Coordinates of C-alpha atoms in Angstrom, one line a residue:
X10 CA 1.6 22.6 24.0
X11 CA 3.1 20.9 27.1
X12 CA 4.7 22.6 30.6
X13 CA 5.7 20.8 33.2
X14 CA 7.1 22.6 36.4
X15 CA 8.8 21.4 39.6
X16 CA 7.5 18.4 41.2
X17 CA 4.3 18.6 39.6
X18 CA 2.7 16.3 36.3
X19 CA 3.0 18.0 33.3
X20 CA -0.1 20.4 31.7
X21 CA -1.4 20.2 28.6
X22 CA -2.6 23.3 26.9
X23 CA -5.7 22.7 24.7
X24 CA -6.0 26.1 23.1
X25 CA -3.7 25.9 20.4
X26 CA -5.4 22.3 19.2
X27 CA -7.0 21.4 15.9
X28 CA -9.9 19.3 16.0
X29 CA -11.8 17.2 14.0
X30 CA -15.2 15.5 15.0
X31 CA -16.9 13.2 12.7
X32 CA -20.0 11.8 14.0
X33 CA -23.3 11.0 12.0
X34 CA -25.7 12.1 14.7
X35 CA -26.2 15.9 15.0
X36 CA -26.6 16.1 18.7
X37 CA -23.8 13.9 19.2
X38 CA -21.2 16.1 17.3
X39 CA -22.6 19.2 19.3
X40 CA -22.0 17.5 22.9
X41 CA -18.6 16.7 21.5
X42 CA -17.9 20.0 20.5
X43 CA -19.5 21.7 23.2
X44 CA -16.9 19.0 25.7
X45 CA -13.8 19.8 23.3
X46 CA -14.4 23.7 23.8
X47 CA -15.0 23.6 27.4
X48 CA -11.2 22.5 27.6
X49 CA -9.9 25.8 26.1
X50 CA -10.1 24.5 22.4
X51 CA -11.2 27.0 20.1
X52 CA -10.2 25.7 16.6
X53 CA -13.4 23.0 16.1
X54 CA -14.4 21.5 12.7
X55 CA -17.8 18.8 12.4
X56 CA -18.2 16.2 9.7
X57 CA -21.0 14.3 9.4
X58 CA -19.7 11.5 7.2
X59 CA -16.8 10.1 5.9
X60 CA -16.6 12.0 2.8
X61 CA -17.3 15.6 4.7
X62 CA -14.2 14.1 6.8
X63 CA -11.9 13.5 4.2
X64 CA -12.3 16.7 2.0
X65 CA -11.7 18.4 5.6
X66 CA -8.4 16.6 6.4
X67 CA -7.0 17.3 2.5
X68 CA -7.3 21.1 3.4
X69 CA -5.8 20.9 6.8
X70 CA -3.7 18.7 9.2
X71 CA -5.5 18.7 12.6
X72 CA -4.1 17.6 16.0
X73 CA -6.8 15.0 17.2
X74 CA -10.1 13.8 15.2
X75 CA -12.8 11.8 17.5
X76 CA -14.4 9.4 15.2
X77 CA -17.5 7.5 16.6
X78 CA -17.0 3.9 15.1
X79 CA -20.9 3.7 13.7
X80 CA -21.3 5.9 11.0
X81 CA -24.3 5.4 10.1
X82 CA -23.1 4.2 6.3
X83 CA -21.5 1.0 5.1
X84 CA -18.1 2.3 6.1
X85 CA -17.4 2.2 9.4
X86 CA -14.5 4.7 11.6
X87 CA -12.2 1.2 11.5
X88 CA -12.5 1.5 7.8
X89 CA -12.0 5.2 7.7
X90 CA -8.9 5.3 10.3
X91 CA -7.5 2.1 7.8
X92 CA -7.7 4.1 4.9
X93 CA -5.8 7.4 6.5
X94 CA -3.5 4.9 7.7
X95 CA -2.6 3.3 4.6
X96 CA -2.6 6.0 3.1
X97 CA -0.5 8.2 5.0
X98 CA -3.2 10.4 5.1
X99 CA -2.9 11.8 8.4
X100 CA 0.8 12.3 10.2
X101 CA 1.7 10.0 13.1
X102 CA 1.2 13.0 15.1
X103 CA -2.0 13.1 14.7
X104 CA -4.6 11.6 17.7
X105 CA -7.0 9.6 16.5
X106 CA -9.5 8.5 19.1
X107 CA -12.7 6.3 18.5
X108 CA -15.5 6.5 20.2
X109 CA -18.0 3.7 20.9
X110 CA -21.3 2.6 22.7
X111 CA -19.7 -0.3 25.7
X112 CA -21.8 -2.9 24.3
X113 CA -19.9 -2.5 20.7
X114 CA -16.3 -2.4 22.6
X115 CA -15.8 -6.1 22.1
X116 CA -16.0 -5.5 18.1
X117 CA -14.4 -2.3 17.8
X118 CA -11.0 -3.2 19.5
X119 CA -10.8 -6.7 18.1
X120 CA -11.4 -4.9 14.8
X121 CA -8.5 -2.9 15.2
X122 CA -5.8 -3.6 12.5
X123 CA -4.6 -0.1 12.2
X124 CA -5.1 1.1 16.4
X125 CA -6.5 4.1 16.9
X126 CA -4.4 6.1 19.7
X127 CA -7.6 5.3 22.0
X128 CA -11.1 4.4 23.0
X129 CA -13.8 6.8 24.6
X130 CA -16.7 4.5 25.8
X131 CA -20.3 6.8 25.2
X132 CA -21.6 8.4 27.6
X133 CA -18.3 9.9 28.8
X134 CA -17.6 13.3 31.1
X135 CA -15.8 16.0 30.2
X136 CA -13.2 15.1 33.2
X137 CA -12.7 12.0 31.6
X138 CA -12.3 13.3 27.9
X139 CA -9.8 16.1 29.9
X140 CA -7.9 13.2 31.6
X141 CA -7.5 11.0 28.6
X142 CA -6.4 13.8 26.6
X143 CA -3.9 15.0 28.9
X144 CA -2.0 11.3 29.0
X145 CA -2.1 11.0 25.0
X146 CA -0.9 14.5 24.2
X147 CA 2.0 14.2 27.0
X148 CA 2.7 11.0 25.1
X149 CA 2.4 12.5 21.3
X150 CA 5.2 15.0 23.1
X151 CA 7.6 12.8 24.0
X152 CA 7.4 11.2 20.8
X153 CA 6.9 14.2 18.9
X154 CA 10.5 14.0 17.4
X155 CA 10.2 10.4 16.5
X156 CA 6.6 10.8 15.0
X157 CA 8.4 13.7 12.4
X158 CA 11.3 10.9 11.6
X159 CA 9.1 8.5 11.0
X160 CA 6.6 10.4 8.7
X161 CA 10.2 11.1 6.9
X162 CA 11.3 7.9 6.9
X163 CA 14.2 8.9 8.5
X164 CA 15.3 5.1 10.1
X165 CA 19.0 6.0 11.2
X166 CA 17.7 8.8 13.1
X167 CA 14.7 7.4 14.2
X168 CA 16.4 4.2 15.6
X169 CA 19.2 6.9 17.5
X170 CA 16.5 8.6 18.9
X171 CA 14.7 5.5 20.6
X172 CA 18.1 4.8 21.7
X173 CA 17.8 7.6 23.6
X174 CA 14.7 7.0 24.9
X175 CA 15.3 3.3 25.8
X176 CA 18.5 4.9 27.6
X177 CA 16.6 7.3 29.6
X178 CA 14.5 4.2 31.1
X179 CA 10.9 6.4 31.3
X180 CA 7.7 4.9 30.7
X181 CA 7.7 5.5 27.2
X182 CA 10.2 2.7 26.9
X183 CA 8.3 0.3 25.6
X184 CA 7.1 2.5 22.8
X185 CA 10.6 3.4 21.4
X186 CA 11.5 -0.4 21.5
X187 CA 8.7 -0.9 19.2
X188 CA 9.4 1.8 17.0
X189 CA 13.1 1.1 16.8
X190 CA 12.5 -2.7 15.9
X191 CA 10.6 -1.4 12.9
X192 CA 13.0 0.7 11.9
X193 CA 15.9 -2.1 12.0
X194 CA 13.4 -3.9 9.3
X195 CA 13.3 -1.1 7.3
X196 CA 16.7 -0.7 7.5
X197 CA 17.0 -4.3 6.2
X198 CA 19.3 -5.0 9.2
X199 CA 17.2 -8.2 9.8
X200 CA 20.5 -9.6 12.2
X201 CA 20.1 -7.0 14.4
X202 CA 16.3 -7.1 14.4
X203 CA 16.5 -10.9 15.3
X204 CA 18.8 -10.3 18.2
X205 CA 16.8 -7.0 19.3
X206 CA 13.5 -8.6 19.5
X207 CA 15.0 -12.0 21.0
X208 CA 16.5 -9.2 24.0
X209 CA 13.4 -7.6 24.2
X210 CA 11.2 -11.2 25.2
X211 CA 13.8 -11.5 27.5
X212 CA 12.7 -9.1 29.4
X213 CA 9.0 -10.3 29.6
X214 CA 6.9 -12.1 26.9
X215 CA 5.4 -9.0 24.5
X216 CA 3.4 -10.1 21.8
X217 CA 4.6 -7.1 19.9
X218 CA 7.6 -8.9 20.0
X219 CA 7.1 -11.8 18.9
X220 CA 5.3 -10.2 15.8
X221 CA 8.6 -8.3 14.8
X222 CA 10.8 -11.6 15.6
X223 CA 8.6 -13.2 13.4
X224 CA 8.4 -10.3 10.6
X225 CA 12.6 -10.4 10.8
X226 CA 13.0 -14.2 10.7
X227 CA 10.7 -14.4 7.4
X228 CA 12.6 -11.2 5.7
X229 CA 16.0 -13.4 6.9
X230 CA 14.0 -16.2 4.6
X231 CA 13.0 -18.1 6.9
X232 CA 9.1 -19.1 6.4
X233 CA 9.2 -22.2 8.5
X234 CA 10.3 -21.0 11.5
X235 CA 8.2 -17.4 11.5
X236 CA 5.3 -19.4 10.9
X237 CA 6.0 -21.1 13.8
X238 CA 6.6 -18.7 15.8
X239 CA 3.1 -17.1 14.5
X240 CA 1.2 -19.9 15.1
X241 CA 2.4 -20.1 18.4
X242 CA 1.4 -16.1 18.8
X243 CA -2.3 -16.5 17.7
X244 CA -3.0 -19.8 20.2
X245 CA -1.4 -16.9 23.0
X246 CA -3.4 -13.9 21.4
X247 CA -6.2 -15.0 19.1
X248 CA -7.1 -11.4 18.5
X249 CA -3.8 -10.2 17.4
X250 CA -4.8 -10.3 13.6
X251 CA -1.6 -8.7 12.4
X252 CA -0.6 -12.6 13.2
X253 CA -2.7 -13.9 11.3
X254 CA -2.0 -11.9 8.2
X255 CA 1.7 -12.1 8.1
X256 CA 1.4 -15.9 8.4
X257 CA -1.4 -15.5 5.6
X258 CA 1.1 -14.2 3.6
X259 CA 4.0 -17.0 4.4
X260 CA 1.5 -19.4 3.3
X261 CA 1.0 -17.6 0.2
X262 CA 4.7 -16.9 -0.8
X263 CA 5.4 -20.7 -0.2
X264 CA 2.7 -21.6 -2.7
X265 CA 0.3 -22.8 0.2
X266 CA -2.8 -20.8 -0.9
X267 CA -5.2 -22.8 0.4
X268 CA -3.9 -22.3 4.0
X269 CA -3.4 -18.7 3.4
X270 CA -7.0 -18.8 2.7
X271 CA -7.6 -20.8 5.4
X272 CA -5.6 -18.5 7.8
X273 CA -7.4 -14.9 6.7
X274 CA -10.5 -17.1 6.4
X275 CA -10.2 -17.0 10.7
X276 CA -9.3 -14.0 11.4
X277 CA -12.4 -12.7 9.1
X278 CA -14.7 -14.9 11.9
X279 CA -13.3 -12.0 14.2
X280 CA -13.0 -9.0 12.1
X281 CA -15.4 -9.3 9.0
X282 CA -15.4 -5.6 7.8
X283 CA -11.4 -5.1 7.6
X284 CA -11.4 -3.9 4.0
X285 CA -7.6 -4.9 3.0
X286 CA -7.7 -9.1 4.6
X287 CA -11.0 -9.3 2.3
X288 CA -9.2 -7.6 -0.4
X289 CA -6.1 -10.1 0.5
X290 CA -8.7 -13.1 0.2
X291 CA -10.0 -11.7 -3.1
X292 CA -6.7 -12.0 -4.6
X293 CA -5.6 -15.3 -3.2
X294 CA -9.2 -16.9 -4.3
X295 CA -8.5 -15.2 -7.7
X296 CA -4.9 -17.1 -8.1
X297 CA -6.7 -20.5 -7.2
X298 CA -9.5 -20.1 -9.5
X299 CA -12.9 -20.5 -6.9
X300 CA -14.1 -17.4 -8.2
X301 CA -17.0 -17.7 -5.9
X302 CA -14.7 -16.8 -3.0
X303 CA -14.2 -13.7 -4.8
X304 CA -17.4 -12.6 -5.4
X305 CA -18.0 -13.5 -1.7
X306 CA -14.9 -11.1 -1.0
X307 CA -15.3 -8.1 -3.0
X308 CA -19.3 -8.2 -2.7
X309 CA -18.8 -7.0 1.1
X310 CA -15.4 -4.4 -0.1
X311 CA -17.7 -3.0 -2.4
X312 CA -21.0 -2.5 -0.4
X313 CA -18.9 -1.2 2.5
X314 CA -17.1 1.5 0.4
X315 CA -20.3 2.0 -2.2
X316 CA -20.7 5.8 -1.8
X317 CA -17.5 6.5 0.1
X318 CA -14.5 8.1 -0.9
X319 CA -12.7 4.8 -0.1
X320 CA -14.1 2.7 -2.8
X321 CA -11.6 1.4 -5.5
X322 CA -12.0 0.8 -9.0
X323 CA -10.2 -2.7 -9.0
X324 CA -12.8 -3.9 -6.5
X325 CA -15.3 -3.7 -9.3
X326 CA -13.0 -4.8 -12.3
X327 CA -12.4 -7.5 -9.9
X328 CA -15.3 -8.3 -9.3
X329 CA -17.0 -8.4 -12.7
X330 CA -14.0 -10.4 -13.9
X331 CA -15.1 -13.0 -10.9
X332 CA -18.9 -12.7 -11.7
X333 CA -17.9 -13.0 -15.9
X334 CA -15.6 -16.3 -14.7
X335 CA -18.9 -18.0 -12.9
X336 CA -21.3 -17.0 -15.8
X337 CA -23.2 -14.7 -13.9
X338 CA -23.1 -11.9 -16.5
X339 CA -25.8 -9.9 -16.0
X340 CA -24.4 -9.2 -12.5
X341 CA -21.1 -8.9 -14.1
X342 CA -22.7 -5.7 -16.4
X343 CA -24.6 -4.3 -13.6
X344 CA -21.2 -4.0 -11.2
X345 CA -19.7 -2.2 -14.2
X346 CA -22.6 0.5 -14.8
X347 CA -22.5 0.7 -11.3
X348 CA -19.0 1.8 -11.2
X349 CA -19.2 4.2 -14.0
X350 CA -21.3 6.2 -11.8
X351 CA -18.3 6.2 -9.2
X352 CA -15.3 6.5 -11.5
X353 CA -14.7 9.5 -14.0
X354 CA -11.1 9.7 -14.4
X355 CA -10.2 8.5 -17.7
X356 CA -7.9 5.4 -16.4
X357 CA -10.2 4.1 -14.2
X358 CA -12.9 4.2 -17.3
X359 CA -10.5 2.6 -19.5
X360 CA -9.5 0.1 -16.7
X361 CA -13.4 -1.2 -16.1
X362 CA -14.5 -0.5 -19.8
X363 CA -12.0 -3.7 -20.2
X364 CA -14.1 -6.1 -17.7
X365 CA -17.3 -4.4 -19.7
X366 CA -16.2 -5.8 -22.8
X367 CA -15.7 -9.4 -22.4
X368 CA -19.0 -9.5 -20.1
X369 CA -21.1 -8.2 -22.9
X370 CA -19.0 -10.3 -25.5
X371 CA -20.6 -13.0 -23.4
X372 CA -23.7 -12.2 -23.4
X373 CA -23.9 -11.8 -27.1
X374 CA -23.8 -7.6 -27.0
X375 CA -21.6 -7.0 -29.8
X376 CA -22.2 -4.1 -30.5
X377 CA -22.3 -2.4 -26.4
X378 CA -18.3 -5.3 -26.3
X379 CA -16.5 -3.5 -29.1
X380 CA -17.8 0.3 -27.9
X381 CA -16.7 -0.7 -24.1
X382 CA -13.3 -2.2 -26.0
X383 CA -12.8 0.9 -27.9
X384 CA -13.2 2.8 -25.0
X385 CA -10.7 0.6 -23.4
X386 CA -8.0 0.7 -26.0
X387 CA -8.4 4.3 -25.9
X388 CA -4.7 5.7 -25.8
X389 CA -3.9 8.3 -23.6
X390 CA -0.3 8.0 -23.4
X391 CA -0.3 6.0 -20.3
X392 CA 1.4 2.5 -19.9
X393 CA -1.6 0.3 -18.8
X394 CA -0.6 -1.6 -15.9
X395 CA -0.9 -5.7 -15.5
X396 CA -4.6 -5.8 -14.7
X397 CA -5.2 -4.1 -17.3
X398 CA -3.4 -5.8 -19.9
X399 CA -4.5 -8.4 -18.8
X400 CA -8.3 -7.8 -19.2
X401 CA -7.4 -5.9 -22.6
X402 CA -5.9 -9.1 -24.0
X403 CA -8.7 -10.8 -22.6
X404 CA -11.7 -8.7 -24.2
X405 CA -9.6 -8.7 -27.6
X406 CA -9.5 -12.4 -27.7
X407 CA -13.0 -12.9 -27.2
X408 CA -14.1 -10.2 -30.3
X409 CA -10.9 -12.2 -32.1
X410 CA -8.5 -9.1 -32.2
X411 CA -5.7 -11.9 -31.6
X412 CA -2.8 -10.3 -32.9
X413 CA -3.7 -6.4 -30.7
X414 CA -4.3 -9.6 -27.7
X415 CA -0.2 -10.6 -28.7
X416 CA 0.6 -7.3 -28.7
X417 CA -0.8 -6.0 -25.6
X418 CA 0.8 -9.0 -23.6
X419 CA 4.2 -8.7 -25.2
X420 CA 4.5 -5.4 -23.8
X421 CA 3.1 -6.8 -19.9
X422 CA 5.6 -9.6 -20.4
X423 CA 8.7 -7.4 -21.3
X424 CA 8.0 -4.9 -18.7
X425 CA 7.9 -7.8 -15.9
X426 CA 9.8 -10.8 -17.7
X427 CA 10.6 -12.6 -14.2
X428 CA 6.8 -12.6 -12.9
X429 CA 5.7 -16.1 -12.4
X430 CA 2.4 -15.0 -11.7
X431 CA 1.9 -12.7 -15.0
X432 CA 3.0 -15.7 -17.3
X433 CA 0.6 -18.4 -14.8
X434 CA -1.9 -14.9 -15.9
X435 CA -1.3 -15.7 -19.6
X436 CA -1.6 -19.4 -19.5
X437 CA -5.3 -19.2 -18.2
X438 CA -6.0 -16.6 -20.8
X439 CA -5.2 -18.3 -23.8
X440 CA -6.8 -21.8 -21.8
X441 CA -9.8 -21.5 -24.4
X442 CA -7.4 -19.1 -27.2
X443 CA -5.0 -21.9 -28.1
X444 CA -3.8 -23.6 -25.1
X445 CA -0.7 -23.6 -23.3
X446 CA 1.9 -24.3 -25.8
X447 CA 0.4 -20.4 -27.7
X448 CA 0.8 -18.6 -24.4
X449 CA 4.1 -20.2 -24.0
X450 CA 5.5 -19.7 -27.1
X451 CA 4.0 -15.8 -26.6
X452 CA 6.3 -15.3 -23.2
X453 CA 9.4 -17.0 -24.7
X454 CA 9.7 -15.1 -27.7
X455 CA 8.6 -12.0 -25.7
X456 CA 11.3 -12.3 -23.0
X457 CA 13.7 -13.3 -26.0
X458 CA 13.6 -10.1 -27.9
X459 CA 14.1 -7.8 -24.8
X460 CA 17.3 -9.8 -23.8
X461 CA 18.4 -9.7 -27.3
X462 CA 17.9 -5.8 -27.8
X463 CA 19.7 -5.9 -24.1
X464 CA 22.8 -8.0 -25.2
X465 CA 23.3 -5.9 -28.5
X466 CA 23.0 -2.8 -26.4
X467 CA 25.9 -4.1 -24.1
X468 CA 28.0 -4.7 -27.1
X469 CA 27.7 -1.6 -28.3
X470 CA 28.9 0.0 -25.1
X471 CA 31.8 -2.7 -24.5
X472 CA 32.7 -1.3 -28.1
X473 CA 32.8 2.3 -26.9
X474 CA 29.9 3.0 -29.2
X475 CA 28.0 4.7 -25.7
X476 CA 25.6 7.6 -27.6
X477 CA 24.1 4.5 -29.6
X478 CA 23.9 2.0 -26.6
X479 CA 21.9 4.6 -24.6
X480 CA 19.5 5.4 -27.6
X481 CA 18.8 2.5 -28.1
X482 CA 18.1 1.1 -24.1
X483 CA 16.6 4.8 -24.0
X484 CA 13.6 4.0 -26.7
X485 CA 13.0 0.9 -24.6
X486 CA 13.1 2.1 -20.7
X487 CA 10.4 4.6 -22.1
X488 CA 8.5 1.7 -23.7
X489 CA 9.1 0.0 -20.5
X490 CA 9.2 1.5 -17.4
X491 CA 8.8 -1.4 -15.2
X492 CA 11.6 -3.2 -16.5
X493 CA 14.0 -2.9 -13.9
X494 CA 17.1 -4.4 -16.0
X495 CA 16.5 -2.2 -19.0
X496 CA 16.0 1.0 -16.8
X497 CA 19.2 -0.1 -15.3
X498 CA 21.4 -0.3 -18.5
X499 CA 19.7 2.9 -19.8
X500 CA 21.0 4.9 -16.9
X501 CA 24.5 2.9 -17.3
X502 CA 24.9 3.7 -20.5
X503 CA 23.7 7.4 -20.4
X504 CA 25.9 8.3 -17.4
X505 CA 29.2 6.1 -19.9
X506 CA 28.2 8.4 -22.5
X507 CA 28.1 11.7 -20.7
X508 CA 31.4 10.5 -19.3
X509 CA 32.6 9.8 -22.6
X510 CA 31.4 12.3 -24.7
X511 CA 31.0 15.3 -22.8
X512 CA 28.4 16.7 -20.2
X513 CA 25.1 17.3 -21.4
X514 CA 22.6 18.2 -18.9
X515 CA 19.5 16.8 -21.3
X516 CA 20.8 13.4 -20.7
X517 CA 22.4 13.1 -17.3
X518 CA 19.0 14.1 -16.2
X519 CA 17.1 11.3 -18.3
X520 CA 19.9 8.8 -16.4
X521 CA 18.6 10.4 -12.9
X522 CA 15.0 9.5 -14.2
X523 CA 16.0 6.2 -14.7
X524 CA 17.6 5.8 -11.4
X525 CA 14.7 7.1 -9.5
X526 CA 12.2 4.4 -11.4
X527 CA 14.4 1.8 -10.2
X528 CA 14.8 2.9 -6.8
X529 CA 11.1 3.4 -6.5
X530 CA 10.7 -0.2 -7.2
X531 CA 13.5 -1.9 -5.7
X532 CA 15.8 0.0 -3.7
X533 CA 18.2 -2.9 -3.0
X534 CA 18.7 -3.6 -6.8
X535 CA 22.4 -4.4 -7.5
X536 CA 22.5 -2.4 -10.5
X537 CA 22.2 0.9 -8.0
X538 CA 25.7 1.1 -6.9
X539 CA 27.6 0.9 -10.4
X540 CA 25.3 3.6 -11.2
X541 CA 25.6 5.4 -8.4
X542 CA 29.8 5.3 -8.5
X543 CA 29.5 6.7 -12.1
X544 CA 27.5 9.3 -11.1
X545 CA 30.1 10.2 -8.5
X546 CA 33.0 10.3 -11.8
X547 CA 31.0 12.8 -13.7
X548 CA 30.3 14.9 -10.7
X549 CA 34.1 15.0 -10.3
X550 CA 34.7 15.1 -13.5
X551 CA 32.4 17.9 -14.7
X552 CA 32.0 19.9 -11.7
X553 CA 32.6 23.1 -13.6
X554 CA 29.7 22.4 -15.8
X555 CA 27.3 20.7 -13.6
X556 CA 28.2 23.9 -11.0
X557 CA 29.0 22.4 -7.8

C-alpha cells in the first residue's frame, strides 16, 4: 500500500506484503526474513531450492520474492526468474529482486536476459533493503494499472494509459515509452512503432530504443536494415544480449545459419548459462547438420535443469537424436533412461520412447527398439506433434515399418503443408530410406490429397450442398488441427450451413472451435474476417434462438 501526503515522499506500507525468499543457505534465508519482518512484513514464506519455490508460487501469488543468484544446484536464480518469465508464471506485478555476493555482480547483471526488478549486493542493511524497497514499490504503483493491462494483454488500453503517463511528464516517463512501443508491436502497428521509436532517439540515444526500432523495422520486413541497426547497437552495448538474439534470428530467417550461430555463439562468451540462446543454438546446429554443436548445446541445458522443475523433455529427445546422428549410442540410451526417471506423463514417454527406438535399433537391440517403438506408437488420442512424427517415422524406418513411416508423415505434412523446414525434415529422413525423389514424391502426393478433398469441399458449398461440405472439412479439421486452411473452411462452411439450414447450437459451436484454433495460431489469418462477418448474420439472424 502507498500514501503520500503534502509536501512529503510517498510511504510505503510493508504489512500487507507477500514474500517469497529462496535462498539455499539456512542462515541466509533467516537474516532475510528476520530483515523483511523488521519492516512490518508479516506474511513470510522460505524455499530452499528451486523446486520448494515453484510449488510455493503455484499456490499463491506473492508481492516480492528475493532470490540469491547461487543456488547451490545447476540452476541458477537467472535461470529460475527466465523460466517464471517465460512462462508467465509470476504477474508483472510482482518484484523480483536478486541478490548477489559484489564479486559475482559482473556475471549476474550481464546475465540478465529477463531483468530482475533489482540487485541487493550481500552484506546489505536493513536501511538499505527499506530504501530500495520503498523506490520499487512506489514504482510497481504507478504502474500498477499498466502491469494488470499488460498481464491481460490489453494493448489499446495499455498504450492509452502510457499516453497518459508520457503526458504527465513524471519520472516514470521513460518506462511507459517502453511499455507503449511494445504495445504498438503487438498491435502490429509497425508504422507507428518506426516513427515512435525514431521520436524517442531523438530525444537522447536509448538503447532500449534502438532495440524496438530495430524489432519494428524487421516485423515491417526489413532484415537488412534492422540488422544494421543491431550491429551498430552491440559495438555501442556489447552486453545488451537481447541484440544479439534478435539479430541471431534475422540471420536465421534469411537462411544465414551460420552467422546466426556465429552471433548467439558471442553472446554465449558473455552469458553461458542462459537456458533459451543454448536451446536457440541447439536448434540452429540441428537444421545445419553439425550435430556436435548440439550435443555441446543441450549437454549444458540438461545438466543445468537435471533435477529441477525447469528441465524439458525435448532437451533429451534432442539430445539423443544428436548423440544417435554422431554414433555415440550408448550415450544416446543412457540420456533416454535418464529422462524416464524425470518424465512420467504419458506424452513425454511416448515422445522420448521414439529417440529410444532408433538408438537401440542402432545398436543392434531389437528386441529393447520394437518395445520402446511400441511404446511410442502407443495411441492415446492425441495428435503427435512434428518432433514426434518425425522421430516416429524415423524409428519405423529403421525396424522397416515403411508404410506406418508413410503414414505417420502424411499426416505431419497435411497438418503443416507450407513448412519448408518439415519437408527439408523429411528429405534427411528418407537420405538412407530411398533418397530424395521417395520423400518428394511422399510430400507431393500428401499436399495433393488435402487440396483435393479442399477443392471438392468448395464445390459442394458453391453448389448449396453446405451440411455435406462441412462433414466432410469437419472429419478433416479434427484429423488436422494444425491445418490452418482446412480449419478455416470448416468453420466457413459450418457457419453457411447453420445459415442455411437452420440454427443448431451442436454446430455453430464446433465453427467457434474452429475459429479459436486458428486464431491461436495466427491471429492475422485472412480467412478470420469472412468468418467473423458470417458469424455476425447468424447472430442477427437467429437471435431468438441463440438468446441475445
Amino acid at each position: 500500500m502507498l500514501n503520500t501526503t503534502a509536501n512529503q515522499s510517498p510511504v510505503v506500507s510493508f504489512s500487507d506484503k507477500k514474500v517469497l525468499i529462496l535462498d539455499d543457505m539456512p542462515d541466509m534465508r533467516t537474516t532475510m526474513r528476520n530483515q523483511v519482518q523488521s519492516l512490518g512484513v508479516s506474511n513470510v514464506s522460505l524455499a530452499s531450492n528451486v523446486k520448494e519455490a515453484l510449488n510455493q508460487i503455484q499456490q499463491k501469488s506473492f508481492d516480492i520474492i528475493f532470490c540469491d543468484y547461487y543456488l547451490g544446484e545447476a540452476t541458477d536464480g537467472q535461470q529460475f526468474l527466465e523460466y517464471l518469465r517465460t512462462n508467465n508464471a509470476i504477474s508483472r506485478a510482482t518484484l523480483f529482486i536478486m541478490i548477489t555476493a559484489e564479486t559475482g555482480f559482473n556475471s549476474v547483471i550481464t546475465a540478465a536476459e529477463c531483468m530482475p526488478d533489482d540487485y541487493l549486493l550481500k552484506p546489505f542493511t536493513g536501511e538499505t533493503l527499506k530504501l530500495r524497497l520503498e523506490r520499487l514499490l512506489e514504482r510497481k504503483t504507478r504502474l500498477a494499472a499498466i502491469d494488470k493491462l499488460q498481464d491481460k494483454g490489453a494493448w489499446p488500453e495499455i498504450i492509452k494509459a502510457c499516453d497518459e503517463i508520457i503526458a504527465c511528464k513524471d519520472k516514470y516517463i521513460v518506462d511507459a515509452m517502453r511499455i507503449k512501443g511494445n504495445a504498438l508491436l503487438m498491435l502490429h502497428q509497425i508504422d507507428a512503432a518506426i516513427l515512435f521509436y525514431q521520436n524517442a532517439l531523438k530525444i537522447r540515444e536509448m538503447p532500449w530504443a534502438k532495440l524496438g526500432l530495430a524489432r519494428a523495422l524487421k516485423f515491417k520486413g526489413d532484415g537488412e536494415q534492422a540488422g544494421q541497426l543491431l550491429e551498430g547497437l552491440i559495438t555501442e552495448n556489447p552486453r545488451l544480449l537481447a541484440a544479439y538474439d534478435l539479430l541471431g534470428k534475422i540471420h536465421s530467417e534469411s537462411g544465414d545459419t551460420e552467422k546466426a550461430l556465429s552471433v548467439l555463439d558471442s553472446a554465449c562468451k558473455i552469458a553461458p548459462h542462459s537456458l533459451a540462446r543454448q536451446r536457440s543454438i541447439a536448434n540452429l546446429a540441428e537444421s545445419t547438420g553439425d550435430f556436435a554443436k548440439v550435443d555441446k548445446a543441450l549437454s549444458i541445458v540438461v545438466k543445468q535443469t537435471k533435477n529441477s522443475p525447469l528441465r524439458d523433455s525435448k532437451d533429451y529427445a534432442k539430445l539423443c537424436n544428436a548423440l544417435t546422428e554422431t554414433g555415440e549410442l550408448e550415450r544416446a540410451v543412457n540420456v533416454i533412461k535418464d529422462a524416464k526417471d524425470h518424465f512420467k506423463e504419458t506424452t513425454e514417454m511416448k515422445f522420448l520412447a521414439a529417440y529410444e527406438a532408433v538408438a537401440q535399433s542402432k545398436l543392434g537391440n531389437k528386441d529393447l527398439a520394437e518395445k520402446a517403438l511400441e511404446l511410442a506408437l502407443t495411441d492415446d488420442g492425441s495428435i503427435p506433434t512434428e518432433a514426434t512424427s518425425l522421430a516416429l517415422a524415423k524409428a519405423c524406418l529403421a525396424q522397416n515399418k515403411q508404410e506406418l513411416a508413410f503414414n505417420i508423415l502424411k499426416a505431419a505434412v497435411q497438418n503443416n503443408p507450407d513448412s519448408n523446414k518439415l519437408q527439408e525434415d523429411i528429405g534427411a529422413i528418407f537420405k538412407d530410406h530411398g533418397g530424395a525423389d521417395v520423400a518428394k514424391q511422399l510430400i507431393e502426393s500428401s499436399v495433393k490429397e488435402v487440396i483435393n478433398l479442399n477443392n471438392d469441399a468448395v464445390q459442394k458449398a458453391r453448389a448449396g450442398q453446405y451440411t455435406e461440405a462441412a462433414a466432410m472439412l469437419t472429419e478433416a479439421a479434427l484429423r488436422l488441427p494444425n491445418n490452418l486452411q482446412i480449419l478455416s473452411n470448416a468453420a466457413l462452411s459450418i457457419l453457411m450451413d447453420v445459415f442455411t439450414n437452420g440454427f443448431d447450437l451442436t454446430k455453430f459451436t464446433r465453427a467457434k472451435e474452429f475459429q479459436d484454433a486458428v486464431v491461436a495460431q495466427n491471429d492475422q489469418y485472412p480467412k478470420l474476417a469472412e468468418i467473423n462477418a458470417f458469424q455476425i448474420k447468424i447472430q442477427s439472424k437467429y437471435r431468438q434462438e441463440i438468446g441475445e
